[in-house]
Coordinates of C-alpha atoms in Angstrom, one line a residue:
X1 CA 108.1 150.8 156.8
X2 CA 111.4 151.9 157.9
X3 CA 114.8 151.6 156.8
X4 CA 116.2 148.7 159.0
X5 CA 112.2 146.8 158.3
X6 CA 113.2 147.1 154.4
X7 CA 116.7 145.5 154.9
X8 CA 115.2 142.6 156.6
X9 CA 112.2 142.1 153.9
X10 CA 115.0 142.0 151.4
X11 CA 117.4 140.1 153.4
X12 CA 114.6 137.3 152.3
X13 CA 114.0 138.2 149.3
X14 CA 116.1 135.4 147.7
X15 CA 114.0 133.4 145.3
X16 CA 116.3 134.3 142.2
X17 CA 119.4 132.9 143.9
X18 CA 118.2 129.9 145.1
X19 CA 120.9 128.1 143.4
X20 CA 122.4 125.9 146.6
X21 CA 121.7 124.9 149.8
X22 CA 122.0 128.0 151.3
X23 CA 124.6 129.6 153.5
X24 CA 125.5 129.4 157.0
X25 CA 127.3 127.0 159.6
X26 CA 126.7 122.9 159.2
X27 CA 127.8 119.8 161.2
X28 CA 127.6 116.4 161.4
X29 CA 123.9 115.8 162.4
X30 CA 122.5 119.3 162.3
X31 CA 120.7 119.0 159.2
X32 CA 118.0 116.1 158.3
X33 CA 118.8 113.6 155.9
X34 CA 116.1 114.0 152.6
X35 CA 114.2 111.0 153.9
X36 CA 113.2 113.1 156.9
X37 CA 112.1 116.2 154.8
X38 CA 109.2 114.1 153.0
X39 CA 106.6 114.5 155.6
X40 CA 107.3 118.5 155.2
X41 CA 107.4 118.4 151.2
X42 CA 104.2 116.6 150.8
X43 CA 102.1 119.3 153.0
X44 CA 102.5 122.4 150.4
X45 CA 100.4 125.2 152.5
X46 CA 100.0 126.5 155.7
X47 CA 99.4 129.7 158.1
X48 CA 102.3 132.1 159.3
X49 CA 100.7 134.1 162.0
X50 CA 102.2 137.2 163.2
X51 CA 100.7 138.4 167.4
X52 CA 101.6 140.1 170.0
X53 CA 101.6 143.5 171.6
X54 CA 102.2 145.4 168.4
X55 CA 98.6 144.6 167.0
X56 CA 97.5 146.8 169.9
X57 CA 99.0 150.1 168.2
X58 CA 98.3 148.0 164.9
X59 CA 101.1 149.6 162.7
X60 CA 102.5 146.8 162.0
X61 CA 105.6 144.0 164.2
X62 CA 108.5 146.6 164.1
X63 CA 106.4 149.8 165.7
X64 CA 108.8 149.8 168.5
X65 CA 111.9 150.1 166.4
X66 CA 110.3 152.3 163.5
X67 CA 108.5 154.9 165.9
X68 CA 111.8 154.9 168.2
X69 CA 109.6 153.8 171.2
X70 CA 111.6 153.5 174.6
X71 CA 111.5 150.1 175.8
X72 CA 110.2 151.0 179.4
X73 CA 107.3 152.8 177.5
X74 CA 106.4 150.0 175.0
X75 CA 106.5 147.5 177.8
X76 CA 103.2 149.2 179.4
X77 CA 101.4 147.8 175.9
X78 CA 101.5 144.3 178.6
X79 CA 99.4 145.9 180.8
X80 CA 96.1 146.4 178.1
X81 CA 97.3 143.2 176.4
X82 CA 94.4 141.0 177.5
X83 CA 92.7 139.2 174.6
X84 CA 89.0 137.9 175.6
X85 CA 88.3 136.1 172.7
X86 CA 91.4 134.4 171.8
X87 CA 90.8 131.0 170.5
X88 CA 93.4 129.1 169.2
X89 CA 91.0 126.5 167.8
X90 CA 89.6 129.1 166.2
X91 CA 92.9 129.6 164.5
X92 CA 93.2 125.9 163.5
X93 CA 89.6 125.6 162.1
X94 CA 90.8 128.7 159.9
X95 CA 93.8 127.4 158.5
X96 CA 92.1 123.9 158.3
X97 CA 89.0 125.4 156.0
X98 CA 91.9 127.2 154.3
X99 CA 93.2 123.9 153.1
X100 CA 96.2 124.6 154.8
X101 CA 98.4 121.5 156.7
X102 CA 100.5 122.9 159.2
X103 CA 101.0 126.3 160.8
X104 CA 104.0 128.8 162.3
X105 CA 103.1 130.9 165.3
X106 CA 105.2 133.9 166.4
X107 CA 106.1 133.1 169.6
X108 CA 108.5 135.9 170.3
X109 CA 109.0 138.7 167.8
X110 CA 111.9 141.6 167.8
X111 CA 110.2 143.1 170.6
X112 CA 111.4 140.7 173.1
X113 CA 107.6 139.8 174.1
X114 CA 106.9 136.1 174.8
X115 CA 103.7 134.9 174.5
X116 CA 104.0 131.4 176.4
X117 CA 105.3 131.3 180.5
X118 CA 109.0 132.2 180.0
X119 CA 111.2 132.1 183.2
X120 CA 114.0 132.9 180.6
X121 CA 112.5 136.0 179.7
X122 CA 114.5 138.8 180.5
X123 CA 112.9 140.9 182.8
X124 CA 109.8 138.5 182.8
X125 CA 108.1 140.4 179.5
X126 CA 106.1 137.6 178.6
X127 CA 101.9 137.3 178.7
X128 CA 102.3 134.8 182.0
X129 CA 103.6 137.7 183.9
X130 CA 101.3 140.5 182.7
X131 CA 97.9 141.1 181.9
X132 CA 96.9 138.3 180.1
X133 CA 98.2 136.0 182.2
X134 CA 98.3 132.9 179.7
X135 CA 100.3 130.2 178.0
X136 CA 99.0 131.0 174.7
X137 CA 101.9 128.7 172.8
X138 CA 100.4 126.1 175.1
X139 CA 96.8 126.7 173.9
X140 CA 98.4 126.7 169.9
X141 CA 100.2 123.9 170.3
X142 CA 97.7 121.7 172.1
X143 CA 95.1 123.4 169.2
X144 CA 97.2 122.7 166.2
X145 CA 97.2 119.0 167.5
X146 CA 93.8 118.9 168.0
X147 CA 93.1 119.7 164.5
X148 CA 95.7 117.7 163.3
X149 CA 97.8 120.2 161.7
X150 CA 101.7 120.1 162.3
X151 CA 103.4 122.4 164.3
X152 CA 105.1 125.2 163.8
X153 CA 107.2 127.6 166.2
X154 CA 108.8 130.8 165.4
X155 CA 111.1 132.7 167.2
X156 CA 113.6 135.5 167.5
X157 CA 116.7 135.7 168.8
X158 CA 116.7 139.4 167.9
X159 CA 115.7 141.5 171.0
X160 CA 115.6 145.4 170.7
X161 CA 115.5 146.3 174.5
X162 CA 119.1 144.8 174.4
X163 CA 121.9 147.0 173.8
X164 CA 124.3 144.7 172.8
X165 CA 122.1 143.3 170.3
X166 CA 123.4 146.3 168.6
X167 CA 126.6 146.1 169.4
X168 CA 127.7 142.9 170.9
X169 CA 132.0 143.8 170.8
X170 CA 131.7 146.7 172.8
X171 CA 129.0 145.8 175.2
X172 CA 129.8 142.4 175.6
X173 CA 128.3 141.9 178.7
X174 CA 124.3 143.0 177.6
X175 CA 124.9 140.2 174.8
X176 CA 125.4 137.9 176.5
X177 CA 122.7 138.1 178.2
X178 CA 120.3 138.5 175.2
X179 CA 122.5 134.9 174.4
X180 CA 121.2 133.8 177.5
X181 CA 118.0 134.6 177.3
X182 CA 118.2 133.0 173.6
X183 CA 119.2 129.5 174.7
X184 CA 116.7 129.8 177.8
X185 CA 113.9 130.2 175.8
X186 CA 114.2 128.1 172.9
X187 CA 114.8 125.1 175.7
X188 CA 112.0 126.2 177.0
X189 CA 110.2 125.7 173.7
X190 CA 111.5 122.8 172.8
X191 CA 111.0 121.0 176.2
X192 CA 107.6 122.1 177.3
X193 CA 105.7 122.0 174.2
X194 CA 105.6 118.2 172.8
X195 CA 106.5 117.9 169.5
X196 CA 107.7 120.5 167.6
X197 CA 107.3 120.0 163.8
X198 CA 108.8 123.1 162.8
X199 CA 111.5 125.6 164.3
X200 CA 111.7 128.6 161.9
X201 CA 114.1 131.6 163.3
X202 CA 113.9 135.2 162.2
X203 CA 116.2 137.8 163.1
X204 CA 119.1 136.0 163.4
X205 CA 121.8 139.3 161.7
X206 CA 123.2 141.5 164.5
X207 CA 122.2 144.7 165.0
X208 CA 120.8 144.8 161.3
X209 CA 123.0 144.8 159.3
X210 CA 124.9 141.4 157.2
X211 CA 123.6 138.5 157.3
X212 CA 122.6 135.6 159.5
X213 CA 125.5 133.5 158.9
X214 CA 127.7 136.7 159.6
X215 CA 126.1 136.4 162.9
X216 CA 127.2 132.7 163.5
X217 CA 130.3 133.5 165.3
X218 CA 127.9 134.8 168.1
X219 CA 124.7 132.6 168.6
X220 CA 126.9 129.9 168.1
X221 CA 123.9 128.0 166.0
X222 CA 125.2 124.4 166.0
X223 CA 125.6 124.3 169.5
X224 CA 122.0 126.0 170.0
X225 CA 120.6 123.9 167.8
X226 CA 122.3 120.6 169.0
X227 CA 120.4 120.8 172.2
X228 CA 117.1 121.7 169.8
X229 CA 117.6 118.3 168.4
X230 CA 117.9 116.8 171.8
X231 CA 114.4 117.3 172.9
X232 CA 113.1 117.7 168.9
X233 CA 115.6 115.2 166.6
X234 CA 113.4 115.3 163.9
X235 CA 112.5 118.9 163.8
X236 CA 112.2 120.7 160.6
X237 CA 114.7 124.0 161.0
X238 CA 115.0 127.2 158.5
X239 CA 118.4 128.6 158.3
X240 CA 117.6 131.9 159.9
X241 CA 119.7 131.2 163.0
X242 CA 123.3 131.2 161.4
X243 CA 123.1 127.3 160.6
X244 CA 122.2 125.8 156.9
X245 CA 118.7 125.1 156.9
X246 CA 116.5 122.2 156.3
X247 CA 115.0 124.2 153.8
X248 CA 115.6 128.0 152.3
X249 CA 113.4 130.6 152.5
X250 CA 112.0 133.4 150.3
X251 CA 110.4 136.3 151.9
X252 CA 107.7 138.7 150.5
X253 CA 105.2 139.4 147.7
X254 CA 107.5 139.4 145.0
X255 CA 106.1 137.1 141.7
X256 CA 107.9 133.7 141.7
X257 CA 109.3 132.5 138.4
X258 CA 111.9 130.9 137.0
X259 CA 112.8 126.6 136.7
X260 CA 112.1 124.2 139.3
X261 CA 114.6 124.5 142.8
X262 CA 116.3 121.4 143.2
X263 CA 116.1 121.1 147.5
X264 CA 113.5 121.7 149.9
X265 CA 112.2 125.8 150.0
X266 CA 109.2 127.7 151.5
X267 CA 107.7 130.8 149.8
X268 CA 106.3 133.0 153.2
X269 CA 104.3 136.2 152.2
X270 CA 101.4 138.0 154.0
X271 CA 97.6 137.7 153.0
X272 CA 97.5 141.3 153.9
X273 CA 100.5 143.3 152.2
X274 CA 100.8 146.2 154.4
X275 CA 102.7 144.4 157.0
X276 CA 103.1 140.9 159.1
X277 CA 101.5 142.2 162.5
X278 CA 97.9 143.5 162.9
X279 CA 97.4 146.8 161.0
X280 CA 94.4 149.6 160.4
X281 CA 95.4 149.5 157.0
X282 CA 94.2 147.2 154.8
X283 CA 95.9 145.8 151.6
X284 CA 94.0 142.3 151.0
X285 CA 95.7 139.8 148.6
X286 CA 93.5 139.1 146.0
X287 CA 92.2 135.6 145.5
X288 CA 93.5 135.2 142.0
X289 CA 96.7 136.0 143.0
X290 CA 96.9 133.9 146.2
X291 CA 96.1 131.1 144.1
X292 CA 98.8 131.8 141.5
X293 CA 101.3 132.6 144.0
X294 CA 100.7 129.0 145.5
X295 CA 100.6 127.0 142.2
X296 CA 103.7 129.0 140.9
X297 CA 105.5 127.8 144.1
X298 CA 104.0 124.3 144.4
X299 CA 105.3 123.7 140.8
X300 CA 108.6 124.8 141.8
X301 CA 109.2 122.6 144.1
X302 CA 108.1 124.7 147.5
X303 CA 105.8 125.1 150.5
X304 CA 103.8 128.5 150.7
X305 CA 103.8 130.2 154.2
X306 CA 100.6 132.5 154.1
X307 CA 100.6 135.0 156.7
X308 CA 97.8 136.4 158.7
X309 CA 97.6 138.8 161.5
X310 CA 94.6 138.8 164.3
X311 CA 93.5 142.0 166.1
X312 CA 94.3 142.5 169.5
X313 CA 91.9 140.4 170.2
X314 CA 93.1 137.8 169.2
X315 CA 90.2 137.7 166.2
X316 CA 91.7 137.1 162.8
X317 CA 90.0 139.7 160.4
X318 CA 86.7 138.5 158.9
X319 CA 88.1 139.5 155.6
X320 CA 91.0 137.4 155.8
X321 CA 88.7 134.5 157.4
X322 CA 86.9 135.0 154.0
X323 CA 89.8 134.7 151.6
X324 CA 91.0 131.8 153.1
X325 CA 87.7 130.3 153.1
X326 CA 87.8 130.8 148.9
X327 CA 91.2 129.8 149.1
X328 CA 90.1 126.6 150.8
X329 CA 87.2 125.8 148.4
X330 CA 89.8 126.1 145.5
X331 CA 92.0 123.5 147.1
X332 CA 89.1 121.5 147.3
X333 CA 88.6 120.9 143.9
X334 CA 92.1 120.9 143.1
X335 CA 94.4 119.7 145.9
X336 CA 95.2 116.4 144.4
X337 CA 97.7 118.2 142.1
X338 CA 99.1 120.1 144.9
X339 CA 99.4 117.8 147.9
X340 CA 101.7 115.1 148.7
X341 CA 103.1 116.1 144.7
X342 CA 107.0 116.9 142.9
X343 CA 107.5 119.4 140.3
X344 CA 108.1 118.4 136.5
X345 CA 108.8 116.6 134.6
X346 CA 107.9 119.8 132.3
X347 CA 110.0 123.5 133.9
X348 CA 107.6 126.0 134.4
X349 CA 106.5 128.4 131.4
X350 CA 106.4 131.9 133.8
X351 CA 103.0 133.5 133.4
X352 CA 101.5 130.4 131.8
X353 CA 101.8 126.8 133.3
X354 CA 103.6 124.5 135.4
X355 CA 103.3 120.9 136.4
X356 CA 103.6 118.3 139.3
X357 CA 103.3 114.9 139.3
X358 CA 102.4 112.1 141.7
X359 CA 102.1 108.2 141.0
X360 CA 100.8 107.5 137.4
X361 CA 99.6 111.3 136.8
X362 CA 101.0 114.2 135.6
X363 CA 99.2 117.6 137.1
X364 CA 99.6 120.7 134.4
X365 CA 98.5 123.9 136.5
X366 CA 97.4 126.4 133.6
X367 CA 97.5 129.8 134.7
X368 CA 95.9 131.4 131.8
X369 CA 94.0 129.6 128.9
X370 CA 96.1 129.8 125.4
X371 CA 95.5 132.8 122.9
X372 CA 94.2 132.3 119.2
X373 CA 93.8 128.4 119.0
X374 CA 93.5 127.4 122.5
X375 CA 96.3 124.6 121.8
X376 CA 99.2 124.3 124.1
X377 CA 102.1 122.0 123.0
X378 CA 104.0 120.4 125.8
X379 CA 107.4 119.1 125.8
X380 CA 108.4 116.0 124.5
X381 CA 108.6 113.3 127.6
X382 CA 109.8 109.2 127.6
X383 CA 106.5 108.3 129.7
X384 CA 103.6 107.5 127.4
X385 CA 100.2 109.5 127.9
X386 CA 97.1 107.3 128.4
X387 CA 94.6 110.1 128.7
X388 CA 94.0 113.8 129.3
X389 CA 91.5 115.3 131.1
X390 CA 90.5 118.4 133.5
X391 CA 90.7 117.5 137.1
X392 CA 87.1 115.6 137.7
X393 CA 85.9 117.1 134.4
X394 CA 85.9 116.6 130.9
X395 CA 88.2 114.5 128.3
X396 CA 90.8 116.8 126.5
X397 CA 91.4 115.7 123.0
X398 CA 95.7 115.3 123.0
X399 CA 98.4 114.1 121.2
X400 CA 102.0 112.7 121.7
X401 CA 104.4 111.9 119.4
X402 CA 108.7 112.5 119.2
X403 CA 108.0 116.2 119.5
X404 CA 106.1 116.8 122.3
X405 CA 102.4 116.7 123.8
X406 CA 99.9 118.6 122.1
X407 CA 96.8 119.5 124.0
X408 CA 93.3 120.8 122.7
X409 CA 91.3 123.1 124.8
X410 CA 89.2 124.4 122.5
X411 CA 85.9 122.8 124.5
X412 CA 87.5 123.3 127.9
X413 CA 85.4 125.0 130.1
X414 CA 88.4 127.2 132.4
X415 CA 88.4 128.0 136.0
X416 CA 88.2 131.5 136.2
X417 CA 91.6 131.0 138.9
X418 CA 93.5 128.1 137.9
X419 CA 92.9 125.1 135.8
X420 CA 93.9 121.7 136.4
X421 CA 94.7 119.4 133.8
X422 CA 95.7 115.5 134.5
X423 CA 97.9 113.2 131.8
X424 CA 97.6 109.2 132.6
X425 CA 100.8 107.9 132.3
X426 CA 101.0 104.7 131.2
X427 CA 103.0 102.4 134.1
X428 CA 103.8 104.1 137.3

């Protein structure tokens, strides 16, 4: 990973300070009201999926920056980029056995390579054009659909074969016409697709340095996204283009700790750590922590972006297909305490539990069983406890009084990843 790839990982690495609603540019109408968010807060999980011509050298999405590679010479990756058994259903029945509910294709990363028919493309780099010769955002989005799983679009305005990118004061000219090609192709996006669900920009800081709302002054983001809203009013957007986001992001495999966060937020990470694109080496989350990482977000209020990375291909990696597929059976058992839920009413004990809550119930997410007496006491609440119980299990002998909730688990049987506990409270 190179110097200007470890500035952008950090650039997202803002889970500690997610204290406000972000920063950036805001107007009247560019952000959905809460009411509109809803739909997005209840769906918890889905798949991030980084593709393009960087899984053919498979060193990872930022080979052409990191290895210094001429823009003329990466371009020829085009020519050999010809996936036979692509399968964007394929895709959708992954993420679907996964348990996830909605997914965010890449459909342009840093490297300027579109992977949908692009007349904006500068230079007509896009997999129309070339080898392939294919729509594939068309075959995602009409997949996605299919499956009933929202939709998710990600895009860059960040384009390395411009120089002005780099430099947009002194070479005004080139910037303006990555600008150009930026407004071209998210219309393009917008307009051709149907309904976008989700709009999530990357790469937004010029030339790599500051931050995205340093950049506002050039991509202009309420104008650009004005004329998103046009053809997508109810789109969800992060703030990666300049502009406040919907919701606030948190990049990376970093544990998440800490009280609940008060407004809408998205934990995105990859299922294999070495990097976002396609890569020979191999650093497979394990399932345990997958699970934590979700339950630790979930019951702090956020979505979890999972990322995956097919071959060249197209294939995802049978590993990963596997993972998910544990990750899916897991959610199974125990999605009604993640799905459609709100954190609290107890904060988070890092390392231990956490809670949600939806209707009459009350969700505690315990992490790791108690030491010594297997008792956990809870925090005292105003509702009044009914009954306790694992999630379609056993009864859990309890009690409630001024001081708190006191739990026995001393016959609970634990899941070896996460166990679900459920409280009855009486009323709704």
């Amino acid at each position: 990973m190179g110097d200007a790839e470890k500035k952008s990982m950090e650039k997202g690495l803002i889970y500690t300070s997610l204290k406000g609603v972000g920063q950036g540019v805001s107007g009247p109408g560019s952000n959905l009201p809460a009411e509109k968010m809803q739909w997005w807060e209840d769906q918890k999980f889905g798949m991030f999926i980084h593709w393009g011509l960087y899984a053919i050298p498979a060193t990872g999405e930022w080979t052409m920056f990191n290895q210094k590679i001429p823009a003329e010479e990466y371009a020829k990756l085009a020519d050999q980029f010809n996936p036979k058994h692509f399968s964007a259903a394929e895709w959708a029945r992954v993420a679907k056995e996964a348990g996830m509910k909605y997914m965010v294709m890449v459909t342009r990363h840093h490297d300027g390579f579109a992977l949908w028919n692009s007349p904006a493309s500068y230079r007509h780099f896009d997999s129309w054009e070339t080898a392939a010769h294919r729509d594939f955002v068309k075959e995602y989005t009409d997949a996605c659909r299919k499956a009933g799983l929202h939709v998710g679009l990600y895009y860059s305005p960040l384009d390395w074969r411009f120089p002005g990118y780099f430099d947009p004061r002194e070479l005004p000219d080139n910037a303006a016409l990555l600008k150009k090609q930026t407004y071209g192709q998210v219309e393009e996006l917008m307009k051709n697709y149907g309904k976008i669900d989700i709009l999530w920009y990357d790469g937004g800081w010029l030339a790599h340095k500051g931050s995205d709302a340093d950049a506002a002054w050039f991509w202009e983001p309420l104008k650009l996204n004005a004329m998103v809203r046009s053809y997508n009013p109810d789109v969800v957007i992060n703030p990666r283009s300049g502009m406040v986001g919907d919701f606030q992001t948190d990049e990376g495999g970093a544990d998440v700790k800490g009280p609940i966060i008060p407004f809408p937020w998205e934990k995105c990470l990859n299922l294999n750590a070495t990097s976002w694109g396609y890569n020979k080496a191999q650093n497979l989350m394990p399932l345990k922590q997958i699970i934590d990482m979700l339950v630790n977000t979930v019951d702090r209020g956020g979505n979890m972006l999972l990322n995956v990375g097919p071959d060249p291909d197209g294939v995802i990696p049978p590993a990963h297909v596997e993972r998910l597929k544990e990750v899916g059976q897991w959610l199974a058992k125990n999605g009604e305490g993640i799905y459609q839920t709100r954190p609290g009413p107890f904060q988070p004990v890092d390392d231990f539990y956490g809670a949600t809550y939806s209707g009459n119930k009350i969700y505690i997410h315990l992490l790791k069983m108690p030491a010594g007496d297997a008792v956990i006491k809870l925090p005292p609440t105003g509702q009044v406890i009914t009954a306790c119980t694992v999630l379609h299990g056993e009864k859990v002998k309890f009690h409630q009084d001024a001081t708190g909730i006191t739990l026995n688990l001393a016959t609970v049987q634990p899941d070896p990843l996460v166990t679900t506990l459920v409280l009855k409270v009486k009323g709704r």
